[in-house]
Coordinates of C-alpha atoms in Angstrom, one line a residue:
Chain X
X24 CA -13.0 -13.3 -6.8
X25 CA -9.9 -11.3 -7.0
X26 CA -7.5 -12.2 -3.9
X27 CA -3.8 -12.0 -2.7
X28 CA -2.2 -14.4 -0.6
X29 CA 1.0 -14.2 1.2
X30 CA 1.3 -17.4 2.8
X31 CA 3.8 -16.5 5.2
X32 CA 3.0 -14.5 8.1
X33 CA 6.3 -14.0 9.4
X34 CA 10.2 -15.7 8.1
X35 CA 13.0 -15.5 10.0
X36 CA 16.5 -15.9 8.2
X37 CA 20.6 -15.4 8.7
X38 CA 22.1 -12.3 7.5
X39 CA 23.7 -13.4 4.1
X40 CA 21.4 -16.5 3.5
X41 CA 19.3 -16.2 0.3
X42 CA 15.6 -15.2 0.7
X43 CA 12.3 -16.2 -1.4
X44 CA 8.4 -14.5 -0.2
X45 CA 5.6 -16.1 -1.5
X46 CA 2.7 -14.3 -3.1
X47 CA 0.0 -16.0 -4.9
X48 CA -2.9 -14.1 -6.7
X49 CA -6.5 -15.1 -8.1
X50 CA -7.3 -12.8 -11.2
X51 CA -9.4 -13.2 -13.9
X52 CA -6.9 -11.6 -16.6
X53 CA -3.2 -10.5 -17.1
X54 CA -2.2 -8.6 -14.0
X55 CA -0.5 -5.9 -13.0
X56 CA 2.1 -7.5 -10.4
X57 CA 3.7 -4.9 -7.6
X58 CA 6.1 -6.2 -4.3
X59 CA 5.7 -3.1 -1.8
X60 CA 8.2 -2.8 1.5
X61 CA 7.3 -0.8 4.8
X62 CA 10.1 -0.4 7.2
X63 CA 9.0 0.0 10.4
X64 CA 7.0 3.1 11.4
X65 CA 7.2 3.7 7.6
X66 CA 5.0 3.4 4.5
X67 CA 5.1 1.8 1.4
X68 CA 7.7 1.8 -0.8
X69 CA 7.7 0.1 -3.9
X70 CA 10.1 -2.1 -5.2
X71 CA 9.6 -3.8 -8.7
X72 CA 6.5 -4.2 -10.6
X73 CA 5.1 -6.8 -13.5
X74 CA 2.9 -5.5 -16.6
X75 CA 4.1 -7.6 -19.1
X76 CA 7.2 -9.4 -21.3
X77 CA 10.0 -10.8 -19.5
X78 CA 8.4 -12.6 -16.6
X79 CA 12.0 -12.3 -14.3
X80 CA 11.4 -8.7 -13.0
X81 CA 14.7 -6.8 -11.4
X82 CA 13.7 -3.9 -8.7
X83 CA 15.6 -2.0 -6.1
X84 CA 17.8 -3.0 -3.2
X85 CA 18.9 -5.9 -5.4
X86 CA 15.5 -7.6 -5.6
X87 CA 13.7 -9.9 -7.9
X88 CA 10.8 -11.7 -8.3
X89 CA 9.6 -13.8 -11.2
X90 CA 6.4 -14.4 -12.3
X91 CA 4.6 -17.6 -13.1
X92 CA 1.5 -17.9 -15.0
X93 CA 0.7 -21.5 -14.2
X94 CA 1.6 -21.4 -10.6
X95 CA -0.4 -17.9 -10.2
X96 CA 2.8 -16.6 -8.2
X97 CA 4.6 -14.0 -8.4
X98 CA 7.5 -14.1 -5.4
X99 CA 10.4 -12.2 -4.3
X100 CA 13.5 -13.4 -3.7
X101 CA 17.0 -11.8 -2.8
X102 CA 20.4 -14.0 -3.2
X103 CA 21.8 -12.3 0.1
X104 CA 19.8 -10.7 2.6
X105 CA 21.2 -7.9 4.2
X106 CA 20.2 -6.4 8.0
X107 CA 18.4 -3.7 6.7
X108 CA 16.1 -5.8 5.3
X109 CA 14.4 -6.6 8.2
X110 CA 10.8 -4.9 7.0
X111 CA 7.1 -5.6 6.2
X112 CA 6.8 -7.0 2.7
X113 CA 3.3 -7.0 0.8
X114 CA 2.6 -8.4 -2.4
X115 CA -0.2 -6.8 -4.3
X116 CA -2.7 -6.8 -7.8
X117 CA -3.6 -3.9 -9.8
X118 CA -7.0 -4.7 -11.8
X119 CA -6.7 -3.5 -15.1
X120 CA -9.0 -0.7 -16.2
X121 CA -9.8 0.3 -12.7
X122 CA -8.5 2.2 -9.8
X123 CA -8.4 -1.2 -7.4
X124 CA -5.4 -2.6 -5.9
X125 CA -5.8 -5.4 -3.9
X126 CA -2.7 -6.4 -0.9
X127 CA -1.6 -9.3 0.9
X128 CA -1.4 -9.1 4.6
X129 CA 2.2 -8.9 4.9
X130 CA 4.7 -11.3 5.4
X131 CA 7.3 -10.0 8.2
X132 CA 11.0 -10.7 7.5
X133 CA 13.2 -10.6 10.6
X134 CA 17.1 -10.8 10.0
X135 CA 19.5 -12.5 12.3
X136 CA 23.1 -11.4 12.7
Chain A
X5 CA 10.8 11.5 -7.0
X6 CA 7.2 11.9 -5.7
X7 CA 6.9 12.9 -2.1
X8 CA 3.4 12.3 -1.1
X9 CA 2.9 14.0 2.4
X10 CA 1.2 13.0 5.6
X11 CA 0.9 16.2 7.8
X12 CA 0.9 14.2 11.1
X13 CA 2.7 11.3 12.1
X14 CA 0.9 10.5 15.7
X15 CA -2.9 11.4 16.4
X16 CA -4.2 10.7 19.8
X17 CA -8.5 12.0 19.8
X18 CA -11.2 11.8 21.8
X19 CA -14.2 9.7 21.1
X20 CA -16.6 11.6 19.1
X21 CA -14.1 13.9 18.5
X22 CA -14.1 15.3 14.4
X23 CA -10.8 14.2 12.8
X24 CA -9.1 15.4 9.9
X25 CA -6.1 14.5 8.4
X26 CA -4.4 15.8 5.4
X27 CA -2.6 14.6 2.6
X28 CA -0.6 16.1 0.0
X29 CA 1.3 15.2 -3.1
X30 CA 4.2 17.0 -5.1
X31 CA 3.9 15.2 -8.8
X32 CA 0.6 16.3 -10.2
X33 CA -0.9 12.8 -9.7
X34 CA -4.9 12.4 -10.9
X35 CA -5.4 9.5 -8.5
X36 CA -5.3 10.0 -4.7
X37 CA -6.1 7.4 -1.9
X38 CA -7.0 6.5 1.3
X39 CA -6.1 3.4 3.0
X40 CA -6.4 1.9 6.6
X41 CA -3.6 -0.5 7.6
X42 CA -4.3 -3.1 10.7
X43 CA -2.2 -5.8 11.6
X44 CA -3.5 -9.4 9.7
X45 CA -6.1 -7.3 8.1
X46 CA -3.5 -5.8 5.4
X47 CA -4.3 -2.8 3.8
X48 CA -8.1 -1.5 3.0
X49 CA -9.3 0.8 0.7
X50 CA -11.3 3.6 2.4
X51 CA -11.8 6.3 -0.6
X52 CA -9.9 7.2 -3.6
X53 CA -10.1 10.4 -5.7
X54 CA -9.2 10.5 -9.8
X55 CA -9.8 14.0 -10.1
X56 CA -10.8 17.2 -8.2
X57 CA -13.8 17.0 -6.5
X58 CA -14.3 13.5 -7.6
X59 CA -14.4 10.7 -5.1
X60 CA -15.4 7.1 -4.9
X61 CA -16.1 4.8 -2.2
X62 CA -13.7 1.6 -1.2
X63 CA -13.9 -1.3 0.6
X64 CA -14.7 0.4 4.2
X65 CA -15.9 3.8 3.6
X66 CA -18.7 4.0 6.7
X67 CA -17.6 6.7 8.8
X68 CA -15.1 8.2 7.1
X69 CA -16.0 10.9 4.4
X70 CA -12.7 12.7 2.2
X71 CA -12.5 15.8 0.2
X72 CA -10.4 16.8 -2.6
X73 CA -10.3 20.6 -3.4
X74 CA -7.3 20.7 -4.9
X75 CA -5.3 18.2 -7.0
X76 CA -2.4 17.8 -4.9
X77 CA -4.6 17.9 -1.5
X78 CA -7.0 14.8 -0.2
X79 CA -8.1 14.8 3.1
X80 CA -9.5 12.1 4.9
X81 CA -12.7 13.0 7.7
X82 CA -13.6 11.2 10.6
X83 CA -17.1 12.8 11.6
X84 CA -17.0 11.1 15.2
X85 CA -14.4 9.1 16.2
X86 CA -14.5 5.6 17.5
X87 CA -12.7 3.6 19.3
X88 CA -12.6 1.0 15.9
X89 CA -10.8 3.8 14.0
X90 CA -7.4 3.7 15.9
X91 CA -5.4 2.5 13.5
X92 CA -2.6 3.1 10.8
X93 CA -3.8 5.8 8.1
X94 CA -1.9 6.2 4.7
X95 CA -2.3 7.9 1.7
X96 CA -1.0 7.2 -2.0
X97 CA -1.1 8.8 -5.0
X98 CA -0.7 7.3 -8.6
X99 CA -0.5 8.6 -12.3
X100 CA -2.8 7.8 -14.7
X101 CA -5.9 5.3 -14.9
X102 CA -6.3 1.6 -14.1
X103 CA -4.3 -0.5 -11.7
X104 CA -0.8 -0.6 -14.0
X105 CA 0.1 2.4 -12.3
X106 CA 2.1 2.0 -8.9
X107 CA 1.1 3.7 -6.1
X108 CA 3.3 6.2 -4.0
X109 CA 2.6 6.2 -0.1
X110 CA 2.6 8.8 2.5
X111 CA 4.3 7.6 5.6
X112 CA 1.3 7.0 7.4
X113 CA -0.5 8.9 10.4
X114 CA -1.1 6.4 13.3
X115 CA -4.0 7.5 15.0
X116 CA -5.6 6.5 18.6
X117 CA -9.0 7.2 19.6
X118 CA -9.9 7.3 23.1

């Protein structure tokens, strides 16, 4: 069956320390690889993606994440982490060749000063 | 930049009480969705739409129904509220077909049955 798993419910780290999110995935094929944020009171907003080729994927807000066939990962890291980036972070799956998307549940970053 | 539009941001209804809310996007997206957001429970698909008047069923679609007369319009129906649908509603849109295509979210409507 097709699952997401953030194992990290909630992490905790110091302004300017470097940050890595797990997300590990069970699919049958190639997927389609997202990393969403949700501020609070806010909805989704993406922030890099995976289809194919280089597996070290750059996004917004100075982002990465790198893909790993053998580990089934796909996690997001960030050399410094910045106040603002206190926010909701899902990982999610897009099944090829239909409209399904499946999500984590979330992994909650809180920032300290 | 799409802007996908939630028209209310806080809900409070009454038990049994028929609940729409509305959805709208700006970037001619085919695909439209409806997803319920709860805390541990991640985010669940309710209903998506890939074209006017067309409609499927997600993960959780009992009690909830959705209509799509236009393409940038999808609106999500509670026939009778319950207590077990308070809870975070958004809607996304996307271009194209499959799942390659990312999804662009609404900023939610949080709504509260009583």
């Amino acid at each position: 069956a097709q699952s997401v798993t953030q194992p990290d419910i909630h992490i905790t780290v110091s302004e300017g320390a470097s940050l890595e999110l797990r997300c590990n995935y069970s699919y049958g094929a190639t997927p389609y690889l997202f990393w969403y944020v949700q501020s609070p009171g806010q909805g989704l907003q993406l922030l890099l993606k995976y289809f194919s080729g280089d597996t070290l994927v750059q996004g917004i807000k100075g982002f990465e994440a790198e893909f790993k066939r053998s580990q089934s990962s796909f996690n997001l890291r960030k050399p410094s982490v910045h106040w603002s980036d206190a926010a909701e972070y899902f990982c999610a799956v897009g099944a090829q060749g239909t409209y399904k998307y499946i999500f984590g549940t979330g992994t909650r970053l809180k920032v300290l000063a | 930049d799409v802007k996908v539009t939630q028209s209310s941001r806080y809900l409070v209804k009454r038990t049994g009480e028929k609940v729409f809310l509305e959805c709208v996007q700006d970037m001619d997206h085919e695909n439209m969705f409806w997803y319920r957001q709860d805390p541990g429970l991640g985010l669940r698909l309710i209903y998506f739409s890939y074209d006017v008047k067309m409609k499927e069923k997600g993960d959780i679609p009992e009690g909830y129904s959705v209509s799509r007369e236009k393409k940038e319009r999808f609106s999500l129906i509670l026939e009778s509220a319950s207590t077990n649908q308070t809870s975070m509603y958004l809607c996304a849109s996307s271009l194209g077909s499959g799942g390659g295509s990312p999804l662009h979210f609404g900023n939610g409507t949080r709504l509260t049955v009583t």
